XYZ file of C-alpha atoms in Angstrom:
502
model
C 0.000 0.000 0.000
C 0.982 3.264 -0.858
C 0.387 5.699 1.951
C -0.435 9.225 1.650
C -0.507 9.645 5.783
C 2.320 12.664 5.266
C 1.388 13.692 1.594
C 0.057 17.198 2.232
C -1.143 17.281 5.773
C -3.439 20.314 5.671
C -2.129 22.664 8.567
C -3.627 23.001 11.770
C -5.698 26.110 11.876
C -4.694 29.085 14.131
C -6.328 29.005 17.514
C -8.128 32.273 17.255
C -9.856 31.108 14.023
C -11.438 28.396 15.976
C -15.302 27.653 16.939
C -16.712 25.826 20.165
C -18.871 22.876 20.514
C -21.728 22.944 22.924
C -23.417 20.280 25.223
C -26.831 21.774 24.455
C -27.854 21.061 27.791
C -25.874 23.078 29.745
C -24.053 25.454 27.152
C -21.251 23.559 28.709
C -18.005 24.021 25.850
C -17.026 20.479 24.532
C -14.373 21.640 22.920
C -12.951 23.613 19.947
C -12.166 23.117 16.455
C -10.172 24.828 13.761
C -12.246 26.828 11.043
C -10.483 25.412 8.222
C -9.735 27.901 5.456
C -10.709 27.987 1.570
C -7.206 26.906 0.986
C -6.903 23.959 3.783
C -10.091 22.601 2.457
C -8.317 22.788 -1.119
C -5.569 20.419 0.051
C -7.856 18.288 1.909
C -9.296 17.687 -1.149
C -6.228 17.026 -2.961
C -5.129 14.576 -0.597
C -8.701 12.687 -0.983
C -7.777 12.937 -5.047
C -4.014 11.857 -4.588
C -5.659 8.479 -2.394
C -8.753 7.837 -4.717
C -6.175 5.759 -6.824
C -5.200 3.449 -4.022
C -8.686 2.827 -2.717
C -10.205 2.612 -6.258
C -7.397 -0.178 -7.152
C -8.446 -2.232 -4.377
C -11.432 -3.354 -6.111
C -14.852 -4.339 -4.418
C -13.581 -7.165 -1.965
C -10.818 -5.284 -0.865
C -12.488 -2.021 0.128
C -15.028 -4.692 1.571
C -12.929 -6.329 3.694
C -11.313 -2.457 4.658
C -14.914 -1.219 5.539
C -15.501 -4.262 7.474
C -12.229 -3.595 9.824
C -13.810 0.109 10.203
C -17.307 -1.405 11.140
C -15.961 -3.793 13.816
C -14.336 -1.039 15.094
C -17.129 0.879 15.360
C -19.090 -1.952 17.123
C -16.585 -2.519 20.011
C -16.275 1.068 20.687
C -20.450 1.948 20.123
C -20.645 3.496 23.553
C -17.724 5.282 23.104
C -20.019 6.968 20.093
C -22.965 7.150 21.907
C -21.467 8.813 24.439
C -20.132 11.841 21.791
C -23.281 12.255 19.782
C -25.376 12.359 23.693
C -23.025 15.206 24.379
C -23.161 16.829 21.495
C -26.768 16.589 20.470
C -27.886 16.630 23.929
C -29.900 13.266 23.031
C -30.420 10.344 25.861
C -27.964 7.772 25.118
C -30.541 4.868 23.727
C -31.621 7.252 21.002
C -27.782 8.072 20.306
C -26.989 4.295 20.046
C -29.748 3.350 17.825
C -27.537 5.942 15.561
C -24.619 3.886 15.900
C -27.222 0.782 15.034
C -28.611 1.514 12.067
C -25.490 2.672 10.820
C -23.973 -0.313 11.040
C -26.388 -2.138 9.386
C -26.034 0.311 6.501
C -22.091 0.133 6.233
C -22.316 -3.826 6.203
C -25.417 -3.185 3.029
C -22.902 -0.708 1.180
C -19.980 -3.189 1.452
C -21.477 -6.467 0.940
C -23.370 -5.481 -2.357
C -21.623 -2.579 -4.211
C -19.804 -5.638 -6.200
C -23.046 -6.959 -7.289
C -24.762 -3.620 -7.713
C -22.122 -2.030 -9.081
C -20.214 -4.866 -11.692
C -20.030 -4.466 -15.458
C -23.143 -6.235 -16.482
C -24.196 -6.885 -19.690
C -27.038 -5.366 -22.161
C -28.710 -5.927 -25.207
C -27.483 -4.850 -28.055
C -30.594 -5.469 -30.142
C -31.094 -6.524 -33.794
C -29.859 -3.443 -35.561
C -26.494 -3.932 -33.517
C -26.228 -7.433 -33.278
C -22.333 -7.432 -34.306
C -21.765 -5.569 -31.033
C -21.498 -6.791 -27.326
C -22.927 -4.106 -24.680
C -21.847 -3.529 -21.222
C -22.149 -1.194 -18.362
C -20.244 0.242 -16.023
C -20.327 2.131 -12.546
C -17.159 3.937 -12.163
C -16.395 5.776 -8.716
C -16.613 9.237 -9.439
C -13.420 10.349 -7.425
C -13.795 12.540 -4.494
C -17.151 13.351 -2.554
C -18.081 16.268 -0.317
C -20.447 15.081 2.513
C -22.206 18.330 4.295
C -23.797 16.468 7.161
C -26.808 17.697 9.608
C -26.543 17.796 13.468
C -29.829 16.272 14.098
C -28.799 12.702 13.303
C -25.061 13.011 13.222
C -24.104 9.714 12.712
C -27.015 7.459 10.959
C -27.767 10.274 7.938
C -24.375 11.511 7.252
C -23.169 7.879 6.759
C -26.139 7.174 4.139
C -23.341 9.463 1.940
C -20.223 8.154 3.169
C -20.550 4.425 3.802
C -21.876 4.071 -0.074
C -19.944 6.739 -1.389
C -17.065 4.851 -0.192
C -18.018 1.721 -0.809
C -18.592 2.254 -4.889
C -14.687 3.323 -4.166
C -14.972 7.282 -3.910
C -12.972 8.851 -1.417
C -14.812 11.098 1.137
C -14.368 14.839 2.855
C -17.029 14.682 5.520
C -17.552 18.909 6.973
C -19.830 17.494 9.864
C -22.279 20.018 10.911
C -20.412 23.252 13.403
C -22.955 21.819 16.083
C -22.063 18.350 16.052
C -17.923 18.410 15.322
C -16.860 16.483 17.545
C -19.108 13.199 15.704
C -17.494 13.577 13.427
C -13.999 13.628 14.295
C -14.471 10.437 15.802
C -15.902 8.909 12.859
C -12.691 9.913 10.677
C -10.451 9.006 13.376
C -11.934 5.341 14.013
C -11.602 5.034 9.919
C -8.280 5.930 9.999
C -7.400 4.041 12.622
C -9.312 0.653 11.381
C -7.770 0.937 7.891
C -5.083 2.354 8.235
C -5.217 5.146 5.899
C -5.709 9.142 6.980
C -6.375 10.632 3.530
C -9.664 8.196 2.281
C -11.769 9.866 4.349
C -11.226 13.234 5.841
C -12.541 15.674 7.798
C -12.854 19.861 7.691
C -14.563 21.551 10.111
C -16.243 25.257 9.887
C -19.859 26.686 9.361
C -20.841 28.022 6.040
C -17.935 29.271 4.585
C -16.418 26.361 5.070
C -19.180 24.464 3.383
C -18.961 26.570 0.381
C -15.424 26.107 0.285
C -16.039 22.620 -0.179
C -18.183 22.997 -2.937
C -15.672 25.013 -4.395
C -12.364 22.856 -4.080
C -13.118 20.506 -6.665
C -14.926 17.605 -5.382
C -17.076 15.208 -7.756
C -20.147 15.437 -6.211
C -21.343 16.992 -3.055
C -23.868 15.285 -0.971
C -25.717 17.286 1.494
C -28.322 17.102 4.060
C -30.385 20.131 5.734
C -32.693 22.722 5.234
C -34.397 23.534 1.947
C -33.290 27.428 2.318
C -29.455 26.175 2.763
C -29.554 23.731 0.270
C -30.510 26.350 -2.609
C -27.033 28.011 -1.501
C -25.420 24.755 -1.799
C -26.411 24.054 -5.301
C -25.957 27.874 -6.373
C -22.578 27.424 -5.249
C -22.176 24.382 -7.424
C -23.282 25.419 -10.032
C -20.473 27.578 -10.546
C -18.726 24.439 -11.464
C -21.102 22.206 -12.277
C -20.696 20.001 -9.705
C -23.229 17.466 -9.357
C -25.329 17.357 -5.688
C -27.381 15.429 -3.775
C -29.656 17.084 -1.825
C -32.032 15.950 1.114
C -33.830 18.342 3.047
C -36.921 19.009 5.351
C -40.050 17.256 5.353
C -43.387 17.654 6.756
C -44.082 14.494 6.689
C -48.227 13.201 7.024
C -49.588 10.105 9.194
C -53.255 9.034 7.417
C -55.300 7.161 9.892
C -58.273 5.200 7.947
C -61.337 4.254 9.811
C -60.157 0.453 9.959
C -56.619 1.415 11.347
C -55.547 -0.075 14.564
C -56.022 2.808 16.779
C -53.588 2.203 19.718
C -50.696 0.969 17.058
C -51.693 4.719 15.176
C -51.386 6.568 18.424
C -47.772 5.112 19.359
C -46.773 5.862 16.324
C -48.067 9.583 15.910
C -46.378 10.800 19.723
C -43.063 8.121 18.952
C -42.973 9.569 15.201
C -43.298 13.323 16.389
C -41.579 13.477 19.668
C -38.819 11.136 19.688
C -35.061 13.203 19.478
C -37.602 16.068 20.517
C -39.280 16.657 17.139
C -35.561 16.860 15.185
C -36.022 14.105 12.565
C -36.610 14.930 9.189
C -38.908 12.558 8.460
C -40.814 12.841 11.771
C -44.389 12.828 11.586
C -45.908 17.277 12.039
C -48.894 16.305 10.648
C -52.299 13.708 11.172
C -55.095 13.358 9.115
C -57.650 11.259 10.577
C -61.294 9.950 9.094
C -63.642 11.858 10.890
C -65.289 8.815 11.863
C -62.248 7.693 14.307
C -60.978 11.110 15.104
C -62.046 11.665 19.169
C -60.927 7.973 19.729
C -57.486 8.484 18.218
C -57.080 11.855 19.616
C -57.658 10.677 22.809
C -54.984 8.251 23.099
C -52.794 10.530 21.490
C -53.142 12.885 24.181
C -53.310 9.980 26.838
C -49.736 8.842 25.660
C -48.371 12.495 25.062
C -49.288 13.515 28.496
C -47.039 11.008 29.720
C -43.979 11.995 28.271
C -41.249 14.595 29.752
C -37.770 15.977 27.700
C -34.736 15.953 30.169
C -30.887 15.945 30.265
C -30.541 12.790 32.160
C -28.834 9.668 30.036
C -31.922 8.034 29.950
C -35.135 10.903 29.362
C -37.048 10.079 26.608
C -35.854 13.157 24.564
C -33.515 15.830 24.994
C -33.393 19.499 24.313
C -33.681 21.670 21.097
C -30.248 21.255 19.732
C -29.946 24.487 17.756
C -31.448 27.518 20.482
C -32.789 29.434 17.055
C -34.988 26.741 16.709
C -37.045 27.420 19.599
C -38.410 30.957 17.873
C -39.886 28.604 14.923
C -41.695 26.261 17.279
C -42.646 28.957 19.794
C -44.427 30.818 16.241
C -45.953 28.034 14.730
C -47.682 27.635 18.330
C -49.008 30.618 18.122
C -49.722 31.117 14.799
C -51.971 27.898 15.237
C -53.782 29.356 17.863
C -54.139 32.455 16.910
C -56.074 30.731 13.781
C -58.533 29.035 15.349
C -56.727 25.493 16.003
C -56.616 24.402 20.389
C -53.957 22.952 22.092
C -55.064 19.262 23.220
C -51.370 18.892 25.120
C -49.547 21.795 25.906
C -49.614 24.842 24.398
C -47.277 28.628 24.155
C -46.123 27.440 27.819
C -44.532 24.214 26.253
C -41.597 26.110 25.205
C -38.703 26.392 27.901
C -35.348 26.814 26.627
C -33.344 24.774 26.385
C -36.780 22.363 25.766
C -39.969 21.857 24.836
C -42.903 19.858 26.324
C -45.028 17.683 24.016
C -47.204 19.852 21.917
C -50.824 18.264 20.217
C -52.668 20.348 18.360
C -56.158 20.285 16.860
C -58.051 21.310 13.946
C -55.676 23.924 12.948
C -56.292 25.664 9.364
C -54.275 24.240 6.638
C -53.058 27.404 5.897
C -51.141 27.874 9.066
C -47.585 27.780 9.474
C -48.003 24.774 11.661
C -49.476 22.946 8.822
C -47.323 24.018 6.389
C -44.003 24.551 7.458
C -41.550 22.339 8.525
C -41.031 22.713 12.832
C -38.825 20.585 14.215
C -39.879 20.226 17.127
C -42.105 18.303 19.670
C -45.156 19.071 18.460
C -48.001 17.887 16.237
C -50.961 19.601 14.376
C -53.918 16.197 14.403
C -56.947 17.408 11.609
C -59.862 15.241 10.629
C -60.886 14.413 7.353
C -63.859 13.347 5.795
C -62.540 10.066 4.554
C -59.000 8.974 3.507
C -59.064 10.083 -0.198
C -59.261 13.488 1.377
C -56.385 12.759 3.530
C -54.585 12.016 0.480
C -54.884 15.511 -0.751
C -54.223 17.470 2.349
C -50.968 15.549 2.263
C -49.985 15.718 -1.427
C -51.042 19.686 -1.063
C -47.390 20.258 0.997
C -44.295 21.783 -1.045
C -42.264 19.186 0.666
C -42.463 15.361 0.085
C -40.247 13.612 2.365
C -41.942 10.106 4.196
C -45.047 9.618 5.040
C -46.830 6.859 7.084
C -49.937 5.263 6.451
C -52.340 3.296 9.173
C -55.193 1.358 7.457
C -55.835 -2.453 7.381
C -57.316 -2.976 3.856
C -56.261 -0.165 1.628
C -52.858 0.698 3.339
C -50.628 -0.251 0.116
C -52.801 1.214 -1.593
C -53.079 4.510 -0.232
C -49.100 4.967 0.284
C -48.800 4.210 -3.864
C -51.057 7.594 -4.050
C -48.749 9.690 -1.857
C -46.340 12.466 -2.957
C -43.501 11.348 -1.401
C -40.190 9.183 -1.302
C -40.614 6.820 1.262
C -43.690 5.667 2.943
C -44.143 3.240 5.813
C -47.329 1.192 6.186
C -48.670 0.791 9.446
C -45.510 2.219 10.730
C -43.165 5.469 11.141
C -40.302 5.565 9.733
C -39.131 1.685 9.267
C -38.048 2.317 5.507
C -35.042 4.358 7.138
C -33.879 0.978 9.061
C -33.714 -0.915 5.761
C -30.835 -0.610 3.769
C -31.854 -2.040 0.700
C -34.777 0.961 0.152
C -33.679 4.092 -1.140
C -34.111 7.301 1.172
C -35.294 10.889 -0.504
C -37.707 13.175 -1.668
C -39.679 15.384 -3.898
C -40.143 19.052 -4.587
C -38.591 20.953 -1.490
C -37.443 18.004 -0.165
C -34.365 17.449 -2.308
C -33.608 14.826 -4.853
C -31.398 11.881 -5.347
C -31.167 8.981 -3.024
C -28.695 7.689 -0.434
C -29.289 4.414 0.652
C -29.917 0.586 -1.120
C -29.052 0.129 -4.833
C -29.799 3.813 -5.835
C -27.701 4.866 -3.117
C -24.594 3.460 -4.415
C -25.480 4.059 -8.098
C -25.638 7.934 -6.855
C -21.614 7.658 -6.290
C -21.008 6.575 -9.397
C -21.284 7.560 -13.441
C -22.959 5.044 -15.614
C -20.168 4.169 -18.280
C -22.176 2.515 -21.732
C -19.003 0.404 -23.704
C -20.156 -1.174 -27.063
C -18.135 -3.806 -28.679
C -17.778 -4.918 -32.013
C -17.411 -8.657 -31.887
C -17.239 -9.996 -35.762
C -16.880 -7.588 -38.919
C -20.533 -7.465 -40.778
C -21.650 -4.121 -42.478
C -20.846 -1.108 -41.074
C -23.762 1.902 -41.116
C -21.586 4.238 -39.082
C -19.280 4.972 -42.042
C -19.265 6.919 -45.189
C -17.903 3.444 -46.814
C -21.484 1.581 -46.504
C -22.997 0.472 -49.460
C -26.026 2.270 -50.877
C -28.507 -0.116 -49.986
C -27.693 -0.764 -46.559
C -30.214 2.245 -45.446
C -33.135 0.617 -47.371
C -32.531 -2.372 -46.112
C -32.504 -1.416 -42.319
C -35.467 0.982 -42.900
C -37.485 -2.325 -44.568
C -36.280 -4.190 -41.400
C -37.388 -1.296 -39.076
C -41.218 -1.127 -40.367
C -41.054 -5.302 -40.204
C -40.103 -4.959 -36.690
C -41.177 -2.173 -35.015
C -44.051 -0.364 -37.553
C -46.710 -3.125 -37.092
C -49.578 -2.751 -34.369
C -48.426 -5.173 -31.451
């Protein structure tokens, strides 16, 4: 192996150009990290080009067996993880190591099945090209820029890098400037597993950084966060034409039909909107429920709701608002809910006590409201009642956004989820399609496009290469040498074919 540990080592930033990270909780200061300049990130990237050779000639099996040193390491050293993303995030601990979980499960997916996805396979040629054998590719595409969120740290960043680096890209991870520290350790434990520094590196920053990255000639840039940030993202590269991948919010629906299992509904709507306080992209912010069952499931909403409490202890059932700004936006959809007419079933303006906020159910708010329409990100939930599902199915399809959605029904659950304006959609369940590798994970309209995860995932890292073949001479039609009646012949052949009614 060639190592490129000491080829370039991007220079420590100076100390006064340096941010803090925060334990949410307390405003406690973690620790610091550099603000890495236009021109470290530039080398960083270099590096990551310099390596791409090395990790690209290892083939599948051998960055296979590579990523599978990394993800043992990860597994004996999970708490360690859990521990960092608790501190950082200010999430309890269980919630941190289902992060370090489903991870996991997704690095094992990338590496065990980019060979198969990702081979030379073969294609038809057809008729008219008989003479020539067809294949296709799925090259790496060299160097990728992961801009990673601080709500899930680990698990959604990863979607990026595991398959990015298992299709044989090499990775420069900036981690969100709220959650550094993650992803430090995730670098680190990569390096340290497979023995190489410059595969997969880190730069930290805010913005500027990111937009450096965009900048410093990457092949693609994959990023995950808001809608309003990701328009800067791909404005940025544009400049360049770099390629992204973008996934952002969601305000993701929950239909309840009348033949739903009620109880099974109501753990999902207060696990699906209130778990990691609210933070989760493809948490549920809004219910429709046939009229016909709406008191019944409302009531065990609020049943269930009332019974949960956000803490800083290891083991509370959520944590705090990571990002303090955030609290403004749930603190105004609140209000603006009220204000309109909707009622607060659990909680209410008082929910909202920096640095958390108490479960939040609200009813019958207008669909015009902010809380309706707008993504929160918080603990709170806006349940309306509809006059069957099909109308369900057009409150939902009326957002801009078009994340997940979730769908409780017994007969006409498949059904109803095929109808849905959205990229992932879990049938009497929340969220499951993000716990299996093999789906892909993204949205519509202001949701982003492209897809991390499964075999779309991978393909996402790559560039489809087409490669025809001429395997024994015969006539040739791409050449001013053909004969005269070559064309007559093939357009006779054509209307045979292809001009008859089927």
């Amino acid at each position: 192996m060639t190592s490129t540990r000491d080829a370039g080592t991007v220079p420590a930033a100076p100390q006064r150009d340096a941010f803090d990270s925060l334990d949410p909780r307390s405003g406690e200061v973690i620790a610091s990290y550099p603000r890495h300049t236009p021109e470290q990130v530039e080398a960083t990237v270099a590096r990551a080009k310099r390596a791409s050779r090395w990790w690209t000639d290892l083939g599948f099996r051998g960055r296979s067996h590579k990523l599978a040193a990394w993800r043992q390491l990860i597994d004996r050293r999970r708490e360690e993880l859990a521990a960092v993303v608790s501190r950082e995030t200010g999430k309890p601990l269980d919630d941190a190591r289902i992060e370090g979980i489903l991870a996991l499960d997704h690095l094992h997916w990338a590496a065990t099945h980019a060979e198969k996805v990702l081979g030379p396979r073969n294609a038809a040629a057809g008729l008219l090209m008989i003479n020539h054998k067809a294949t296709v590719e799925y090259p790496a595409l060299g160097v990728v820029g992961v801009l990673g969120p601080w709500n899930y740290p680990v698990f959604t960043p990863m979607g990026s890098i595991a398959y990015a680096l298992a299709a044989g890209n090499t990775v420069v991870f900036k981690p969100s400037e709220l959650t550094p520290g993650v992803g430090k350790w995730l670098v680190d434990t990569f390096a340290e597993a497979v023995g190489e520094d410059a595969v997969f590196q880190l730069v930290t920053g805010e913005g500027e950084t990111g937009a450096a990255l965009c900048r410093a000639g990457v092949d693609k840039v994959a990023f995950t966060g808001s809608t309003a940030t990701a328009k800067k993202v791909m404005a940025t590269c544009a400049e360049t034409l770099t390629p992204v991948l973008v996934e952002c919010g969601g305000k993701d629906a929950l239909l309840i039909d009348a033949d739903a299992d009620l109880d099974d509904a109501a753990a999902a709507v207060v696990w699906g909107s209130m778990s990691n306080a609210g933070q989760t992209c493809v948490g549920v912010e809004r219910v429709y429920v046939v009229d016909a069952v709406a008191e019944d499931l409302l009531d065990r909403v609020a049943r269930r709701a009332a019974t949960i409490t956000p803490g800083g202890a290891p083991d509370s059932q959520y944590g705090p608002i990571t990002m303090p700004s955030q609290l403004g936006v749930i603190s105004g959809q609140i209000d603006d809910a009220l204000t309109r007419g909707g009622r607060a079933v659990v909680g209410g303006r008082e929910s909202v006590r920096a640095p958390y906020v108490d479960p939040v159910v609200l009813a019958d708010v207008p669909e015009d409201s902010t809380a309706v329409t707008d993504e929160t990100f918080g603990p709170t939930v806006v349940v309306n009642r509809v006059r069957d599902i099909d109308e369900a199915v057009d409150r939902a399809n009326a957002s801009r956004y078009g994340l997940g959605a979730s769908v409780f029904a017994k007969k006409r659950g498949h059904d109803v989820a095929r109808r849905l304006r959205a990229g992932m959609v879990s049938v009497n369940g929340v969220i499951a399609f993000a716990g299996i590798p093999s789906l892909p994970f993204g949205g519509v309209g202001d949701s982003g496009f492209g897809r991390i995860h499964g075999v779309d995932g991978l393909r996402e890292f790559t560039r489809p290469l087409a490669i025809s073949e001429r395997r024994f001479r015969s006539v040739n039609v791409m050449t001013f040498d053909r004969p005269g009646w070559v064309v007559k012949v093939l357009a006779r052949l054509v209307s045979v074919l292809y001009g008859r009614r089927s």
